[in-house]
Coordinates of C-alpha atoms in Angstrom, one line a residue:
Chain A
M1 CA 1.1 -36.9 -39.0
Q2 CA 2.5 -36.7 -35.5
I3 CA 3.2 -33.0 -35.9
L4 CA -0.4 -32.4 -36.9
L5 CA -1.6 -34.4 -33.9
V6 CA 0.6 -32.4 -31.6
V7 CA -0.6 -29.1 -33.0
A8 CA -4.3 -30.2 -32.8
L9 CA -3.9 -31.5 -29.3
I10 CA -2.3 -28.4 -28.0
N11 CA -5.0 -26.2 -29.6
V12 CA -7.8 -28.3 -28.2
F13 CA -6.2 -28.3 -24.8
V14 CA -5.6 -24.5 -24.7
I15 CA -9.2 -23.9 -25.8
V16 CA -10.5 -26.1 -23.0
L17 CA -8.4 -24.4 -20.4
C18 CA -9.4 -20.9 -21.7
G19 CA -13.1 -22.0 -21.5
L20 CA -12.5 -23.1 -17.9
I21 CA -11.0 -19.8 -16.9
S22 CA -13.7 -17.7 -18.5
L23 CA -16.3 -19.9 -16.8
S24 CA -14.7 -19.4 -13.4
D25 CA -14.5 -15.6 -14.1
R26 CA -18.2 -15.6 -14.7
F27 CA -18.9 -17.6 -11.6
F28 CA -16.4 -16.1 -9.1
N29 CA -15.9 -12.5 -10.2
Q30 CA -19.2 -11.0 -9.3
T31 CA -20.4 -8.8 -12.1
G32 CA -23.5 -6.7 -12.3
K33 CA -24.6 -3.6 -10.4
A34 CA -24.9 -2.8 -6.7
N35 CA -26.5 0.1 -4.9
I36 CA -24.7 2.4 -2.5
A37 CA -26.6 4.0 0.2
I38 CA -25.0 6.9 2.0
N39 CA -26.4 8.2 5.3
G40 CA -29.7 6.4 4.6
K41 CA -30.1 7.8 1.1
T42 CA -29.4 5.9 -2.2
A43 CA -26.4 7.5 -3.7
G44 CA -26.3 5.6 -6.9
E45 CA -25.7 2.3 -8.8
V46 CA -22.1 1.1 -9.4
E47 CA -20.4 -1.8 -11.0
C48 CA -19.4 -4.7 -8.7
G49 CA -15.8 -5.8 -8.4
Q50 CA -14.2 -2.4 -7.9
S51 CA -13.1 -0.8 -4.7
L52 CA -15.6 1.2 -2.6
F53 CA -13.3 4.2 -3.0
S54 CA -13.6 4.3 -6.8
A55 CA -17.3 3.4 -6.6
L56 CA -17.9 6.4 -4.3
T57 CA -16.0 8.6 -6.8
Q58 CA -18.5 7.6 -9.5
T59 CA -21.4 8.6 -7.2
G60 CA -19.8 12.0 -6.7
V61 CA -18.4 11.4 -3.2
F62 CA -14.7 12.2 -3.0
L63 CA -12.8 10.7 -0.1
P64 CA -9.4 11.8 0.9
A65 CA -6.6 9.4 -0.1
A66 CA -3.2 11.0 0.4
C67 CA -1.5 7.7 -0.5
G68 CA -3.5 7.3 -3.7
G69 CA -5.7 4.4 -2.6
K70 CA -2.9 2.1 -1.5
G71 CA -4.2 1.6 2.0
T72 CA -1.3 3.2 3.8
C73 CA -2.5 6.7 4.8
G74 CA -5.7 5.5 6.5
R75 CA -7.6 8.6 5.5
C76 CA -10.5 7.2 3.4
Q77 CA -12.3 6.0 6.5
V78 CA -16.1 5.4 6.2
K79 CA -18.5 3.7 8.5
V80 CA -19.9 0.6 6.6
T81 CA -23.1 -0.6 8.2
G82 CA -24.0 -3.3 5.7
G83 CA -22.6 -5.2 2.8
D84 CA -18.9 -5.1 3.5
G85 CA -16.5 -8.1 3.4
P86 CA -13.9 -9.3 5.9
L87 CA -11.3 -6.9 7.4
M88 CA -8.2 -6.6 5.3
P89 CA -4.6 -6.8 6.7
L90 CA -3.9 -3.2 5.9
E91 CA -7.0 -2.1 7.7
Q92 CA -5.9 -3.9 10.8
L93 CA -2.7 -1.9 10.7
N94 CA -4.3 1.5 10.0
L95 CA -7.4 1.3 12.2
T96 CA -7.5 1.2 16.0
S97 CA -9.5 -1.5 17.8
E98 CA -12.1 1.2 18.7
Q99 CA -12.5 2.2 15.1
I100 CA -12.8 -1.5 14.0
A101 CA -15.4 -2.0 16.7
A102 CA -17.3 1.1 15.4
A103 CA -17.5 -0.6 11.9
M104 CA -15.0 1.8 10.4
R105 CA -13.4 0.6 7.2
L106 CA -10.9 2.0 4.7
A107 CA -12.9 2.6 1.5
C108 CA -9.9 1.7 -0.7
Q109 CA -9.7 -1.8 0.8
V110 CA -13.4 -2.7 0.6
K111 CA -14.6 -4.4 -2.6
V112 CA -18.1 -3.8 -3.8
R113 CA -19.7 -7.2 -4.1
Q114 CA -23.3 -6.4 -3.1
N115 CA -25.5 -3.5 -2.0
I116 CA -23.5 -1.4 0.5
E117 CA -24.8 1.0 3.3
L118 CA -22.4 3.5 4.8
T119 CA -22.2 6.6 6.9
V120 CA -20.0 9.5 5.7
S121 CA -19.5 12.7 7.6
D122 CA -21.1 15.9 6.1
E123 CA -17.7 17.5 5.9
L124 CA -16.5 14.8 3.5
L125 CA -19.7 15.1 1.5
N126 CA -18.8 18.7 0.9
A127 CA -15.6 17.9 -1.0
Q128 CA -16.0 18.4 -4.7
N129 CA -14.2 17.7 -7.9
Y130 CA -12.8 20.7 -9.8
V131 CA -11.0 21.2 -13.1
V132 CA -8.7 24.1 -12.6
E133 CA -6.3 26.1 -14.7
L134 CA -2.7 27.1 -13.8
V135 CA -2.4 30.9 -13.9
S136 CA 1.0 31.3 -12.4
A137 CA 4.0 29.2 -11.3
E138 CA 6.8 30.8 -9.3
T139 CA 10.0 29.1 -8.1
V140 CA 10.2 30.3 -4.5
A141 CA 13.1 28.1 -3.2
E142 CA 15.3 25.3 -4.5
S143 CA 12.9 22.7 -6.1
V144 CA 9.8 24.4 -4.6
K145 CA 7.2 26.1 -6.7
T146 CA 4.1 28.0 -5.7
L147 CA 1.4 27.2 -8.2
V148 CA -1.7 29.3 -8.4
F149 CA -4.8 27.7 -10.0
K150 CA -8.0 29.4 -11.1
L151 CA -11.4 27.7 -10.8
R152 CA -13.9 27.7 -13.6
E153 CA -16.4 30.5 -14.0
G154 CA -19.2 30.3 -11.4
E155 CA -17.3 27.8 -9.1
S156 CA -16.0 28.6 -5.7
L157 CA -13.8 26.8 -3.2
H158 CA -14.6 27.1 0.6
F159 CA -11.8 25.7 2.8
K160 CA -10.4 26.2 6.2
P161 CA -6.8 27.3 6.6
G162 CA -4.7 24.2 6.9
Q163 CA -6.7 21.9 4.7
Y164 CA -5.4 20.2 1.6
M165 CA -6.5 19.3 -1.9
Q166 CA -6.0 16.1 -3.8
V167 CA -4.5 16.4 -7.3
F168 CA -5.1 13.7 -10.0
Y169 CA -2.8 12.7 -12.8
Q170 CA -4.2 10.2 -15.3
L171 CA -1.7 7.5 -16.2
P172 CA -2.5 5.0 -18.9
W173 CA -3.1 2.3 -16.3
E174 CA -4.4 4.2 -13.3
K175 CA -5.2 7.6 -11.9
A176 CA -2.5 8.8 -9.6
I177 CA -3.6 10.8 -6.6
R178 CA -1.4 13.0 -4.3
A179 CA -2.3 15.5 -1.6
Y180 CA -1.0 19.1 -1.4
S181 CA -1.8 21.6 1.3
L182 CA -3.6 24.8 0.3
S183 CA -1.3 27.7 0.9
S184 CA -3.5 30.6 -0.1
D185 CA -5.8 32.9 1.8
P186 CA -9.1 31.0 2.5
R187 CA -11.1 34.2 1.8
V188 CA -10.1 34.1 -1.9
E189 CA -12.6 31.6 -3.3
Q190 CA -12.1 31.7 -7.0
S191 CA -8.4 30.6 -6.9
F192 CA -6.0 28.8 -4.7
S193 CA -2.3 28.0 -4.5
L194 CA -0.3 24.9 -3.7
D195 CA 3.4 24.8 -2.7
V196 CA 5.0 21.9 -4.5
Q197 CA 8.4 20.5 -3.8
R198 CA 9.9 18.5 -6.6
V199 CA 10.9 15.1 -5.4
E200 CA 13.6 13.1 -7.2
G201 CA 11.7 10.5 -9.2
G202 CA 8.4 11.8 -7.9
L203 CA 5.6 11.3 -10.4
M204 CA 3.2 14.0 -9.4
S205 CA 5.7 16.7 -8.3
T206 CA 7.6 16.3 -11.6
Y207 CA 4.3 16.6 -13.5
L208 CA 3.2 19.7 -11.5
H209 CA 6.6 21.3 -11.9
Q210 CA 6.5 20.9 -15.7
L211 CA 2.9 22.3 -16.0
Q212 CA 2.6 25.3 -18.2
T213 CA 0.4 28.3 -17.6
G214 CA -3.0 27.8 -19.1
Q215 CA -2.9 24.0 -18.7
Q216 CA -5.7 22.3 -16.7
I217 CA -5.6 19.7 -14.0
E218 CA -8.2 17.8 -12.0
V219 CA -8.3 18.3 -8.2
C220 CA -10.8 17.5 -5.4
G221 CA -11.2 18.6 -1.9
P222 CA -10.9 20.3 0.5
F223 CA -9.9 17.7 3.1
G224 CA -8.0 17.6 6.3
E225 CA -8.5 17.4 10.1
M226 CA -5.7 19.9 10.8
F227 CA -7.2 23.4 10.3
L228 CA -7.1 26.6 12.3
D229 CA -9.6 26.3 15.1
P230 CA -11.8 29.5 15.2
E231 CA -11.4 29.5 18.9
A232 CA -7.6 29.5 18.5
T233 CA -7.7 32.9 16.8
A234 CA -8.1 34.4 20.3
Q235 CA -5.4 32.3 21.9
P236 CA -1.6 32.3 21.5
V237 CA -0.6 29.9 18.7
V238 CA 2.7 28.3 17.7
L239 CA 3.1 27.1 14.1
V240 CA 5.9 24.7 13.3
A241 CA 6.8 23.8 9.7
G242 CA 9.4 21.6 8.2
G243 CA 10.4 22.4 4.6
V244 CA 7.4 22.6 2.3
G245 CA 5.2 22.0 5.4
L246 CA 5.1 25.8 5.5
A247 CA 2.2 25.6 2.9
P248 CA -0.7 25.1 5.4
M249 CA 0.9 27.6 7.8
R250 CA 0.9 30.3 5.1
S251 CA -2.8 29.8 4.7
M252 CA -3.3 30.0 8.5
L253 CA -1.1 33.1 8.7
A254 CA -3.1 34.8 5.9
S255 CA -6.2 34.2 8.0
L256 CA -4.6 35.4 11.2
L257 CA -3.1 38.4 9.5
H258 CA -6.6 39.4 8.4
G259 CA -7.6 39.6 12.0
G260 CA -4.5 41.7 12.7
F261 CA -2.8 39.2 15.0
T262 CA -5.0 39.7 18.0
Q263 CA -2.8 37.1 19.9
P264 CA 0.8 36.1 20.0
V265 CA 1.7 33.9 16.9
M266 CA 5.1 32.2 16.6
L267 CA 6.2 30.6 13.3
F268 CA 9.1 28.2 13.3
H269 CA 10.3 27.1 9.8
G270 CA 13.0 24.4 9.7
V271 CA 14.9 23.8 6.5
R272 CA 18.3 22.5 5.6
S273 CA 20.0 25.6 4.2
R274 CA 19.0 29.1 3.2
K275 CA 18.3 28.1 -0.4
N276 CA 15.4 25.9 0.9
L277 CA 13.9 28.8 2.9
Y278 CA 11.0 30.5 1.2
Y279 CA 9.0 33.7 1.7
E280 CA 11.7 34.6 4.3
E281 CA 11.7 38.3 3.6
Y282 CA 7.9 38.5 3.6
Y283 CA 7.7 37.0 7.1
R284 CA 10.5 39.1 8.4
E285 CA 8.7 42.2 7.2
L286 CA 5.5 40.9 8.8
A287 CA 7.3 40.3 12.1
R288 CA 8.6 43.9 12.0
Q289 CA 5.1 45.3 11.4
F290 CA 3.3 43.2 14.0
P291 CA 5.0 42.8 17.3
R292 CA 2.7 39.9 18.2
F293 CA 4.0 37.9 15.3
S294 CA 7.5 36.3 15.6
Y295 CA 9.3 34.4 12.9
V296 CA 12.1 31.9 13.6
P297 CA 13.7 30.3 10.5
A298 CA 16.0 27.5 11.6
L299 CA 18.7 26.0 9.3
S300 CA 20.0 22.5 10.1
N301 CA 22.9 22.7 7.7
P302 CA 23.6 26.3 6.6
M303 CA 26.3 26.8 4.0
I304 CA 29.3 29.0 4.9
E305 CA 28.8 31.4 2.0
E306 CA 25.2 32.0 3.0
G307 CA 26.4 34.0 6.1
W308 CA 23.6 32.8 8.3
T309 CA 23.4 34.4 11.7
G310 CA 20.0 33.1 12.7
A311 CA 19.0 29.9 14.6
R312 CA 20.9 26.7 13.7
G313 CA 19.9 23.1 14.3
M314 CA 16.9 20.9 13.7
V315 CA 13.6 22.7 14.2
H316 CA 12.7 20.8 17.3
Q317 CA 16.0 21.8 19.0
V318 CA 15.4 25.4 18.1
L319 CA 11.9 25.1 19.4
E320 CA 13.2 23.7 22.7
Q321 CA 15.6 26.6 23.1
Q322 CA 13.3 29.5 22.1
L323 CA 9.8 28.5 23.2
Q324 CA 8.7 29.6 26.7
P325 CA 6.9 26.8 28.6
A326 CA 3.1 27.0 28.6
A327 CA 3.2 30.3 26.6
F328 CA 1.0 28.8 23.9
T329 CA -2.4 27.1 24.0
A330 CA -2.4 25.4 20.6
A331 CA 0.3 24.2 18.1
Y332 CA 0.0 23.3 14.4
V333 CA 2.8 21.1 13.1
C334 CA 3.4 20.0 9.5
G335 CA 6.4 18.3 8.0
P336 CA 8.0 14.9 7.6
A337 CA 6.8 12.3 10.2
P338 CA 10.1 12.1 12.2
M339 CA 10.2 15.9 12.6
M340 CA 6.6 16.0 13.7
Q341 CA 7.3 13.3 16.3
A342 CA 10.3 15.2 17.7
V343 CA 8.4 18.5 17.7
T344 CA 5.4 16.9 19.5
R345 CA 7.7 15.5 22.2
V346 CA 9.2 18.9 22.8
L347 CA 5.8 20.6 22.9
V348 CA 4.5 18.0 25.4
A349 CA 7.6 18.5 27.5
K350 CA 6.9 22.3 27.5
G351 CA 3.5 21.6 29.0
L352 CA 1.2 21.7 26.0
P353 CA -1.4 18.9 26.1
E354 CA -1.3 16.5 23.2
S355 CA -4.9 17.2 22.4
R356 CA -3.9 20.8 21.5
I357 CA -1.2 19.7 19.1
F358 CA -2.6 19.4 15.5
T359 CA -0.4 17.6 13.0
D360 CA -0.5 16.8 9.3
P361 CA 2.1 14.4 8.0
F362 CA 3.0 14.6 4.3
D363 CA 4.8 11.4 3.7
F364 CA 3.4 8.0 3.7
Chain B
M1 CA 5.5 -58.6 2.8
E2 CA 4.7 -55.0 2.1
T3 CA 1.0 -54.2 2.4
V4 CA -0.6 -51.4 0.4
Q5 CA -0.9 -49.4 3.6
T6 CA 2.8 -49.6 4.5
T7 CA 3.7 -48.6 0.9
L8 CA 1.4 -45.6 1.1
F9 CA 2.7 -44.6 4.5
A10 CA 6.3 -45.0 3.2
I11 CA 5.5 -42.6 0.3
L12 CA 3.8 -40.1 2.6
F13 CA 6.6 -40.2 5.2
T14 CA 9.4 -40.0 2.5
A15 CA 7.7 -37.1 0.7
A16 CA 7.0 -35.2 3.9
I17 CA 10.1 -35.8 6.0
S18 CA 13.1 -37.8 4.7
E19 CA 12.9 -36.6 1.1
N20 CA 11.3 -33.3 1.7
I21 CA 10.6 -31.5 -1.5
A22 CA 11.9 -28.2 -0.2
L23 CA 14.8 -29.3 2.0
Y24 CA 16.0 -32.4 0.2
Y25 CA 15.4 -31.5 -3.4
F26 CA 15.4 -27.7 -2.8
L27 CA 12.4 -27.1 -5.0
G28 CA 10.0 -24.2 -4.5
T29 CA 12.8 -22.2 -2.8
C30 CA 11.6 -18.7 -4.1
P31 CA 8.4 -18.5 -1.9
L32 CA 10.2 -20.4 0.8
I33 CA 12.6 -17.5 1.2
S34 CA 10.4 -14.5 0.3
I35 CA 7.1 -15.4 2.1
S36 CA 8.6 -16.9 5.3
S37 CA 8.7 -13.7 7.2
D38 CA 5.4 -14.3 9.1
L39 CA 4.2 -17.6 10.4
K40 CA 0.5 -17.1 9.6
T41 CA 1.2 -16.1 6.0
S42 CA 3.6 -19.0 5.6
F43 CA 1.0 -21.4 6.8
S44 CA -1.6 -20.0 4.4
M45 CA 1.0 -20.2 1.6
G46 CA 1.8 -23.8 2.5
V47 CA -1.9 -24.8 2.5
T48 CA -2.4 -23.1 -0.9
V49 CA 0.7 -24.8 -2.4
S50 CA -0.5 -28.2 -1.0
M51 CA -3.9 -27.6 -2.5
V52 CA -2.5 -26.7 -5.9
M53 CA -0.2 -29.8 -5.7
L54 CA -3.2 -32.1 -4.9
L55 CA -5.4 -30.6 -7.6
T56 CA -2.7 -30.6 -10.3
I57 CA -1.3 -34.0 -9.7
S58 CA -4.7 -35.6 -10.3
A59 CA -5.2 -33.6 -13.5
N60 CA -1.7 -34.2 -14.7
F61 CA -2.0 -37.9 -13.9
A62 CA -5.2 -38.1 -15.9
I63 CA -3.8 -36.2 -18.9
Y64 CA -0.6 -38.2 -18.9
H65 CA -2.2 -41.7 -18.6
F66 CA -5.3 -41.1 -20.7
V67 CA -4.2 -38.7 -23.4
L68 CA -0.4 -38.5 -23.8
L69 CA 0.5 -42.1 -23.2
P70 CA -2.1 -43.7 -25.6
L71 CA -1.1 -41.2 -28.3
G72 CA 2.6 -41.8 -27.7
L73 CA 3.2 -38.1 -27.0
E74 CA 4.9 -38.4 -23.6
F75 CA 7.4 -35.8 -24.6
L76 CA 4.7 -33.1 -24.3
Q77 CA 4.2 -33.7 -20.6
L78 CA 6.2 -30.7 -19.5
L79 CA 4.2 -28.3 -21.7
F80 CA 0.8 -29.8 -20.6
F81 CA 1.7 -29.9 -16.9
I82 CA 2.7 -26.3 -17.0
L83 CA -0.5 -25.3 -18.7
I84 CA -2.6 -27.3 -16.2
I85 CA -0.8 -25.8 -13.2
S86 CA -1.2 -22.2 -14.6
T87 CA -4.9 -22.8 -15.1
V88 CA -5.5 -24.3 -11.6
V89 CA -3.6 -21.3 -10.1
Q90 CA -5.8 -18.9 -12.1
L91 CA -9.0 -20.7 -10.9
L92 CA -7.7 -20.7 -7.3
E93 CA -6.9 -17.0 -7.6
S94 CA -10.5 -16.2 -8.6
F95 CA -11.8 -18.5 -5.9
L96 CA -9.7 -16.8 -3.1
D97 CA -10.5 -13.3 -4.3
R98 CA -14.2 -14.2 -4.1
Y99 CA -14.4 -16.1 -0.8
F100 CA -11.1 -15.3 1.1
P101 CA -10.2 -11.7 0.1
A102 CA -8.0 -11.2 3.2
V103 CA -5.8 -14.2 2.2
Y104 CA -5.8 -13.0 -1.4
E105 CA -4.5 -9.6 -0.3
V106 CA -1.8 -11.1 1.9
F107 CA -0.5 -13.3 -1.0
G108 CA -0.5 -10.4 -3.5
I109 CA 2.0 -11.1 -6.3
F110 CA 3.0 -14.5 -4.8
L111 CA -0.3 -16.1 -5.6
P112 CA 0.1 -16.0 -9.4
L113 CA 3.8 -16.9 -8.8
I114 CA 2.6 -20.3 -7.5
A115 CA 2.1 -21.1 -11.1
V116 CA 5.9 -21.1 -11.6
N117 CA 6.6 -22.8 -8.2
C118 CA 8.9 -25.6 -9.3
A119 CA 7.9 -27.8 -6.3
I120 CA 4.4 -28.2 -7.9
L121 CA 5.8 -29.2 -11.3
G122 CA 8.4 -31.3 -9.6
V123 CA 5.8 -33.3 -7.7
S124 CA 3.9 -34.2 -10.9
M125 CA 7.1 -35.1 -12.8
F126 CA 8.4 -37.2 -10.0
A127 CA 5.1 -39.1 -9.6
I128 CA 5.1 -40.0 -13.3
L129 CA 8.8 -40.8 -13.3
R130 CA 8.4 -43.2 -10.3
E131 CA 5.4 -44.8 -12.0
Y132 CA 3.1 -44.2 -9.1
S133 CA -0.6 -45.3 -9.4
L134 CA -3.2 -42.5 -9.0
V135 CA -3.7 -43.2 -5.2
E136 CA 0.1 -43.3 -4.7
A137 CA 0.5 -40.1 -6.7
V138 CA -2.2 -38.3 -4.6
V139 CA -0.6 -39.5 -1.4
Y140 CA 2.8 -38.4 -2.7
A141 CA 1.4 -34.9 -3.5
A142 CA -0.2 -34.8 0.0
G143 CA 3.1 -35.7 1.6
S144 CA 5.0 -33.2 -0.5
G145 CA 2.5 -30.5 0.3
L146 CA 2.7 -31.3 4.0
G147 CA 6.5 -31.3 3.9
W148 CA 6.7 -28.0 2.0
T149 CA 4.3 -26.4 4.5
M150 CA 6.4 -27.8 7.4
A151 CA 9.6 -26.4 5.8
I152 CA 8.2 -22.9 5.3
C153 CA 6.6 -22.8 8.8
L154 CA 9.9 -24.0 10.3
I155 CA 11.8 -21.2 8.5
A156 CA 9.2 -18.6 9.5
S157 CA 9.4 -19.7 13.2
I158 CA 13.1 -19.4 13.2
R159 CA 13.0 -16.1 11.4
R160 CA 10.7 -14.7 14.0
R161 CA 13.4 -15.3 16.6
I162 CA 16.2 -14.1 14.2
N163 CA 14.3 -10.7 13.9
L164 CA 15.2 -10.1 17.6
E165 CA 18.9 -10.9 17.0
F166 CA 21.6 -8.8 15.6
I167 CA 22.7 -10.2 12.2
P168 CA 25.1 -8.6 9.8
V169 CA 23.2 -5.9 7.8
Y170 CA 24.6 -7.0 4.5
L171 CA 23.3 -10.5 5.0
G172 CA 19.8 -9.1 4.9
K173 CA 16.6 -11.1 5.3
T174 CA 17.1 -13.3 2.2
G175 CA 20.7 -14.2 3.1
I176 CA 19.8 -15.3 6.6
S177 CA 16.7 -17.3 5.3
M178 CA 18.9 -19.2 2.9
I179 CA 21.4 -20.1 5.7
I180 CA 18.4 -21.2 7.9
A181 CA 17.1 -23.4 5.1
A182 CA 20.5 -24.9 4.6
I183 CA 20.9 -25.7 8.3
I184 CA 17.4 -27.3 8.5
A185 CA 18.2 -29.3 5.3
M186 CA 21.4 -30.6 6.9
A187 CA 19.3 -31.7 9.9
F188 CA 16.9 -33.5 7.6
T189 CA 19.7 -35.5 6.0
G190 CA 20.0 -37.3 9.3
I191 CA 16.8 -39.1 8.7
S192 CA 17.2 -39.7 4.9
G193 CA 17.0 -43.3 3.9
L194 CA 14.8 -44.2 6.9
F195 CA 12.2 -45.4 4.3
S196 CA 13.1 -45.8 0.7
V197 CA 10.6 -45.6 -2.1
G198 CA 11.8 -45.8 -5.6
G199 CA 15.0 -43.8 -5.6
I200 CA 15.2 -40.6 -7.6

């Protein structure tokens, strides 16, 4: 009898508590629809309760999020003029006080709870979603592959040299997002290439390295503030790449080569050893053909058997030794954050104003 | 002769200071060590834990005295208390997400973990074991919440200074927090027995 009583009591109790939880869900978790207005125009109706970032994706606006919407890269900035909630801790870390004062928010941190009004730059509105097919995959250095993707019939991609694409990978519980710089010639609009370094335990890089020719992936873009300034094509330029940070520089060089190198261009490529160096022969040949283009590969830890006779040391040290002060009017730097900081310090010491140094970090 | 007020004050003082739930009984140590890196977050955590303690003790008291005791099923108290605490934490989570999203984000995984904070279960169990009345139980929960908040804020304040010091690398943040907690606990033993209420 007592056992029956215990079982009945526990059941009743659990049912009551479950009822309480579902009631609170209905009351607290706002459900229903909300309108999103972008630049004064209604963009669409979305479900409440999700992040503004994913809500915008549903309305066809693709924002950059190199960190995959975790709130650490600070790239999904939008100006929210109405309907946002309080500022989140990660936003306080990633936004400057001027940006906060200008009502800038990180879309991945804002939850849609009511109708939202926002301002998005036209450049971001140009980014589109594409389903692309892998047409070739070539191993160009140790753990680095150059993957060439073809767009669907009738589609074209317009990007500036130095910009990047976001690649999606659908996991059972979420959609992973990673950013990869476009390494192809921007004049080719029906296809593009990405240089992907396989990272130990890396989700996306492992997936992309295993991708077979003919398989399709979802990408969106182009994004990125670091791109070759049209004015810079008439000025001496220095390009500094660390490892696979060469990707955006390859795109820039393709563009500069098209103009026939009308100005001095210097490419510094820093890697650990020769097996990490890629397209070395191609750039050496280019340097032989065009006297205005110079190529300086720098190895920080060359192996004895490689017989390396070129520059040794970290790329910023080589830059310090070989770059003439004030010989360049713009610099583009891409690589791991510590390398970029060191390179920026050297360039500033050489007399280049910080406003003329364009950087694109690829780790968050 | 003891008045009601002095008894209530003794319960409050004992729970908050001389028999501090975190430093005397060492209950709720997990968030005490892991959340105490920042004073503001620690204070918010303390307030949330206190709130859950106050809410759950009333519900647990009611369930024990009006359901379990009349039916002679006191042995089910642990199961029922845990169910009630989990539900209250779930309700609080939805509430914070809706009205205080910044606090909700800061707590992250630690908010659902309040459900398994043994200080909360401990307060309810102690109150029943010491045969407190409802008012005494609520005062005891308030005192314990206050004491737990004070303990986590003390550790957070010391850790802020420790961050500027050189400590052995292998001791890490957790190791040094445990040493801090132990030293504060030793300091608190100096005032134990100042007031004595029921002795468990």
